[in-house]
């Protein structure tokens, strides 16, 4: 299940993509449009800036901008930035210890297939696919 951080990060990114402006967009404006508190969005925006998905500027005309074109973002990269690796089971996480049951696990191939399907799904969706 995805947390509110992941879902709201997508909403921030969609909102910025819809503005089609070269000027920074104030977070208070985004918060009003998407119906989420500015305080909570500040936490999310800071992570998006740290990961270079957004650029931010402060001051009177400050705000946030996308760092690339909307069609260059995938939903997968945004979600994984906020949520970490998308994995159905712990043993498939990138930093997982080697499972002693791996060679005998009857369910591992199913989990691997599911992980590939979900990864491919989210990485095939562009930010622009979510804009109506």
mmCIF file with all atom_site columns, N, CA, C and O in Angstrom, residues 9 28 37 58 62 68 117 125:
data_model
loop_
_atom_site.group_PDB
_atom_site.id
_atom_site.type_symbol
_atom_site.label_atom_id
_atom_site.label_alt_id
_atom_site.label_comp_id
_atom_site.label_asym_id
_atom_site.label_entity_id
_atom_site.label_seq_id
_atom_site.pdbx_PDB_ins_code
_atom_site.Cartn_x
_atom_site.Cartn_y
_atom_site.Cartn_z
_atom_site.occupancy
_atom_site.B_iso_or_equiv
_atom_site.pdbx_formal_charge
_atom_site.auth_seq_id
_atom_site.auth_comp_id
_atom_site.auth_asym_id
_atom_site.auth_atom_id
_atom_site.pdbx_PDB_model_num
ATOM 1  N N  . UNK A 1 9   ? 2.884  13.345 -3.319  1.00 0.00 ? 9   UNK A N  1
ATOM 2  C CA . UNK A 1 9   ? 3.986  13.738 -4.196  1.00 0.00 ? 9   UNK A CA 1
ATOM 3  C C  . UNK A 1 9   ? 3.519  13.714 -5.649  1.00 0.00 ? 9   UNK A C  1
ATOM 4  O O  . UNK A 1 9   ? 3.813  14.637 -6.413  1.00 0.00 ? 9   UNK A O  1
ATOM 5  N N  . UNK A 1 28  ? 1.799  27.290 -1.257  1.00 0.00 ? 28  UNK A N  1
ATOM 6  C CA . UNK A 1 28  ? 0.463  27.593 -0.726  1.00 0.00 ? 28  UNK A CA 1
ATOM 7  C C  . UNK A 1 28  ? -0.599 27.475 -1.815  1.00 0.00 ? 28  UNK A C  1
ATOM 8  O O  . UNK A 1 28  ? -1.706 27.017 -1.565  1.00 0.00 ? 28  UNK A O  1
ATOM 9  N N  . UNK A 1 37  ? -2.712 20.216 3.428   1.00 0.00 ? 37  UNK A N  1
ATOM 10 C CA . UNK A 1 37  ? -2.093 21.293 4.198   1.00 0.00 ? 37  UNK A CA 1
ATOM 11 C C  . UNK A 1 37  ? -0.710 21.642 3.658   1.00 0.00 ? 37  UNK A C  1
ATOM 12 O O  . UNK A 1 37  ? 0.067  20.764 3.260   1.00 0.00 ? 37  UNK A O  1
ATOM 13 N N  . UNK A 1 58  ? 13.281 30.328 -2.623  1.00 0.00 ? 58  UNK A N  1
ATOM 14 C CA . UNK A 1 58  ? 12.577 31.022 -1.550  1.00 0.00 ? 58  UNK A CA 1
ATOM 15 C C  . UNK A 1 58  ? 12.473 32.506 -1.861  1.00 0.00 ? 58  UNK A C  1
ATOM 16 O O  . UNK A 1 58  ? 13.026 32.985 -2.845  1.00 0.00 ? 58  UNK A O  1
ATOM 17 N N  . UNK A 1 62  ? 9.192  33.096 -4.724  1.00 0.00 ? 62  UNK A N  1
ATOM 18 C CA . UNK A 1 62  ? 9.686  31.732 -4.638  1.00 0.00 ? 62  UNK A CA 1
ATOM 19 C C  . UNK A 1 62  ? 8.600  30.697 -4.875  1.00 0.00 ? 62  UNK A C  1
ATOM 20 O O  . UNK A 1 62  ? 7.417  31.010 -4.997  1.00 0.00 ? 62  UNK A O  1
ATOM 21 N N  . UNK A 1 68  ? 12.441 18.882 -15.103 1.00 0.00 ? 68  UNK A N  1
ATOM 22 C CA . UNK A 1 68  ? 12.451 18.412 -16.493 1.00 0.00 ? 68  UNK A CA 1
ATOM 23 C C  . UNK A 1 68  ? 11.032 18.476 -17.037 1.00 0.00 ? 68  UNK A C  1
ATOM 24 O O  . UNK A 1 68  ? 10.102 18.852 -16.318 1.00 0.00 ? 68  UNK A O  1
ATOM 25 N N  . UNK A 1 117 ? 5.952  -7.023 -12.965 1.00 0.00 ? 117 UNK A N  1
ATOM 26 C CA . UNK A 1 117 ? 4.730  -6.445 -13.539 1.00 0.00 ? 117 UNK A CA 1
ATOM 27 C C  . UNK A 1 117 ? 4.454  -5.074 -12.931 1.00 0.00 ? 117 UNK A C  1
ATOM 28 O O  . UNK A 1 117 ? 4.190  -4.112 -13.649 1.00 0.00 ? 117 UNK A O  1
ATOM 29 N N  . UNK A 1 125 ? 4.164  4.448  -16.913 1.00 0.00 ? 125 UNK A N  1
ATOM 30 C CA . UNK A 1 125 ? 3.250  5.585  -16.775 1.00 0.00 ? 125 UNK A CA 1
ATOM 31 C C  . UNK A 1 125 ? 4.046  6.868  -16.636 1.00 0.00 ? 125 UNK A C  1
ATOM 32 O O  . UNK A 1 125 ? 4.891  6.999  -15.744 1.00 0.00 ? 125 UNK A O  1
#
